[in-house]
Short mmCIF file of C-alpha atoms in Angstrom, two decimals:
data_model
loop_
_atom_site.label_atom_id
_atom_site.label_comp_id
_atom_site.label_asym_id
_atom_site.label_seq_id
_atom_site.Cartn_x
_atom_site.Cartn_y
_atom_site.Cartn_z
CA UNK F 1 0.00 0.00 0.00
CA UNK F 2 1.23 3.59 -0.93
CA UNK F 3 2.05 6.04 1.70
CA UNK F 4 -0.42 8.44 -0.14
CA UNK F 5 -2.65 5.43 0.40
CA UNK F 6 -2.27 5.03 3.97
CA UNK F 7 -2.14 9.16 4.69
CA UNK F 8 -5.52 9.18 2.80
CA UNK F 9 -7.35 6.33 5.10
CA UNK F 10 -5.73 7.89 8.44
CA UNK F 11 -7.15 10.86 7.53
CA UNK F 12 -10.51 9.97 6.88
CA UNK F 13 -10.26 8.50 10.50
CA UNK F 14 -9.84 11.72 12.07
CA UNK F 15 -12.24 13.35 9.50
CA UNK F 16 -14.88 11.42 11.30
CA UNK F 17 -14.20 13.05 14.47
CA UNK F 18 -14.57 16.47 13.30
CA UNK F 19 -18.20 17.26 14.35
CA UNK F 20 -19.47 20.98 15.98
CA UNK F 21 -16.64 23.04 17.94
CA UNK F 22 -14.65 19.64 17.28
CA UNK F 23 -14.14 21.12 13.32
CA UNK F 24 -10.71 19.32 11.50
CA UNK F 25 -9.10 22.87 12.17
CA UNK F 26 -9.69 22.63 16.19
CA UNK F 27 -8.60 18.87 15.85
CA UNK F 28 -4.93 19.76 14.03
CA UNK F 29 -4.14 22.96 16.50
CA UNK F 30 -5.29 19.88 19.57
CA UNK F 31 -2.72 17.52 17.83
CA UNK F 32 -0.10 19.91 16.97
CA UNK F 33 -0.15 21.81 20.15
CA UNK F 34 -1.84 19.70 23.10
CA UNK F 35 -0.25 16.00 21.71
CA UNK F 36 3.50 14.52 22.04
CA UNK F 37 5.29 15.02 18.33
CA UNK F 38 4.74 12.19 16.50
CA UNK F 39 1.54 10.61 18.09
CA UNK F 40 -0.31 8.08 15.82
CA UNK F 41 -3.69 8.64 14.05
CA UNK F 42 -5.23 5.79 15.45
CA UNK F 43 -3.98 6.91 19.19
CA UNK F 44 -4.77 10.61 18.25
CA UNK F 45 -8.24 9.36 17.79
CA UNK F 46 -8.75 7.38 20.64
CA UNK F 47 -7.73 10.07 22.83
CA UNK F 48 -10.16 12.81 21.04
CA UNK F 49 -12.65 9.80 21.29
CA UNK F 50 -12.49 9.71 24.91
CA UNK F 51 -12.36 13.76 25.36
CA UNK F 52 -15.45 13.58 23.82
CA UNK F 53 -17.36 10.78 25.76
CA UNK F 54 -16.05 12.66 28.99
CA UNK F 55 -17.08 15.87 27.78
CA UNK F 56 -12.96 17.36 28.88
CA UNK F 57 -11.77 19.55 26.51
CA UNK F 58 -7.86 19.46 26.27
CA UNK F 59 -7.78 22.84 24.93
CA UNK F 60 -8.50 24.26 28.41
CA UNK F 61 -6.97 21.82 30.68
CA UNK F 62 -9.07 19.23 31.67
CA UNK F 63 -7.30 16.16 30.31
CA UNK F 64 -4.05 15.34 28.86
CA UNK F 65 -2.48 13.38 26.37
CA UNK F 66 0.41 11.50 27.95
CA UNK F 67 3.01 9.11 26.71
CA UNK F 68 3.88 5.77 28.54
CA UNK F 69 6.18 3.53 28.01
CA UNK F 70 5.17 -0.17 28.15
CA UNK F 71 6.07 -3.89 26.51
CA UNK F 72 4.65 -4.62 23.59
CA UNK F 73 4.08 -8.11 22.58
CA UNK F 74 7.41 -8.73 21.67
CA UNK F 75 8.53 -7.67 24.62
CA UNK F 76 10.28 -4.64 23.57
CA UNK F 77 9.14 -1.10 24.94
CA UNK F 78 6.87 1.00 23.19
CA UNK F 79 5.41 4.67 23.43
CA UNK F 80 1.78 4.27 23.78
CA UNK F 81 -0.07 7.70 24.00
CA UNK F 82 -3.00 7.28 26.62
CA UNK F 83 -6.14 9.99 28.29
CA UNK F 84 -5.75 11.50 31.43
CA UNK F 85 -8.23 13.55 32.90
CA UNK F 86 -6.71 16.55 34.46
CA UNK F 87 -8.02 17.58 38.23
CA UNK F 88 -9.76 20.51 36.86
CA UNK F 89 -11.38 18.48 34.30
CA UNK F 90 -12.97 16.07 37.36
CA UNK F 91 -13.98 19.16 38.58
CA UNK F 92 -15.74 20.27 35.57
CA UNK F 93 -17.30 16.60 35.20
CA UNK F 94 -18.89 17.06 38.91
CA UNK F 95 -20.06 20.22 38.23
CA UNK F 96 -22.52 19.40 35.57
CA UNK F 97 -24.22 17.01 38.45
CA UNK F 98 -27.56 18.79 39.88
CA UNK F 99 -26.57 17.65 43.15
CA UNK F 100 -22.57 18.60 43.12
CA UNK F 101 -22.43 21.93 45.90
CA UNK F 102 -18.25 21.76 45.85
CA UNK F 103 -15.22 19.62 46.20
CA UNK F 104 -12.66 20.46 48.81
CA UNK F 105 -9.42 18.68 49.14
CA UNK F 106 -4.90 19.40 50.27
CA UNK F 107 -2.17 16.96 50.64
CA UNK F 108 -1.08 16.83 54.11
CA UNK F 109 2.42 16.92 55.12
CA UNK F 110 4.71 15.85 58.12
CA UNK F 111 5.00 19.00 59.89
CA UNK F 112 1.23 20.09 59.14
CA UNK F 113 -1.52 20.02 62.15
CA UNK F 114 -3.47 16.98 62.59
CA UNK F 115 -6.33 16.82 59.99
CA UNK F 116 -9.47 16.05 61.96
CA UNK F 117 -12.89 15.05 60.48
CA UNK F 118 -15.99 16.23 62.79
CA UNK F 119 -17.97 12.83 62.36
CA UNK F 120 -21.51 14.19 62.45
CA UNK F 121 -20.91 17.00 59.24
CA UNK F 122 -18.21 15.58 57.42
CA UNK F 123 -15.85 18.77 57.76
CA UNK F 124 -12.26 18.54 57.27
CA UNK F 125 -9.93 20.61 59.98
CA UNK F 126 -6.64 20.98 58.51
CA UNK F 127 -5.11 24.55 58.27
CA UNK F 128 -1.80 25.26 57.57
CA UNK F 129 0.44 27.97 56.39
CA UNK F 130 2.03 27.51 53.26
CA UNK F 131 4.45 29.96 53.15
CA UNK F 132 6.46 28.08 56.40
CA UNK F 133 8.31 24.51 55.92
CA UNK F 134 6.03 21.40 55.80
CA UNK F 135 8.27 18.78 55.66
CA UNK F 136 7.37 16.10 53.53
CA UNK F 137 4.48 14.84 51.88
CA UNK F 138 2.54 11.85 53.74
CA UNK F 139 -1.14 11.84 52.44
CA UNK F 140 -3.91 13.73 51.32
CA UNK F 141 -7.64 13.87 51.84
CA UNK F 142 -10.65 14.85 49.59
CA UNK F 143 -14.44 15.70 50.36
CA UNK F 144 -17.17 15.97 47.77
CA UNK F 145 -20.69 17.88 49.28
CA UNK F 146 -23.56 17.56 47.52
CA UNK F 147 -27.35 18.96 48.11
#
């Protein structure tokens, strides 16, 4: 098969992702500027695919395309480009819920105060200044409130 062949059908499989906001323009700037260099079609598109059925848009942070090494089935290592939703883009996800009120969350550290959790309203005590040494990291904690 010609390369001219080949650039032809990988290109009609992103074509098919180019629907609304998601126009082939949007989905060139997304590979060019939000991908590693030389991600595959076929990866490219699974990636966009999954953007999609999320509802994160990469352009604006909420997920990521990242590179990871693993075996393939020759046992060599290969570059495989995989989704991962950003925080930000969780956050967005909740958001849409009619129930979501917030999210509150911190990593706590060796030298921080004791986190406590009041049992009866679910509240989180952990304050801390940032701007003094914390040591290092040992944990963190997250709380999501809804109505």
């Amino acid at each position: 098969m010609s390369s001219a062949i080949q650039k032809r059908e990988s290109g009609d499989l992103l074509d098919t992702l180019a629907t609304g906001e998601w126009n082939r323009q949007a989905l060139d700037v997304m590979k060019r500027q939000m991908c590693p260099k030389g991600i595959p079609d076929d990866e490219f598109y699974i990636f966009v695919k999954k953007c999609q059925q999320t509802g994160l848009n990469p352009l604006v942070g909420e997920a990521f395309c990242i590179p990871r090494k693993t075996k393939g089935p020759d046992g060599q290592h290969v570059v495989i480009h995989t989704f991962q939703a950003a925080a930000e883009g969780m956050r967005a996800r909740a958001g849409r819920f009619p129930d979501f009120v917030k999210v509150d969350g911190a990593a706590v550290y060796d030298l921080d105060p004791v986190a406590e959790i009041d049992t009866g309203t679910g509240e989180v005590k952990h304050k801390f200044n940032a701007a003094k040494p914390r040591g290092n990291i040992k944990g963190a904690w997250g709380r999501v409130v809804k109505k």
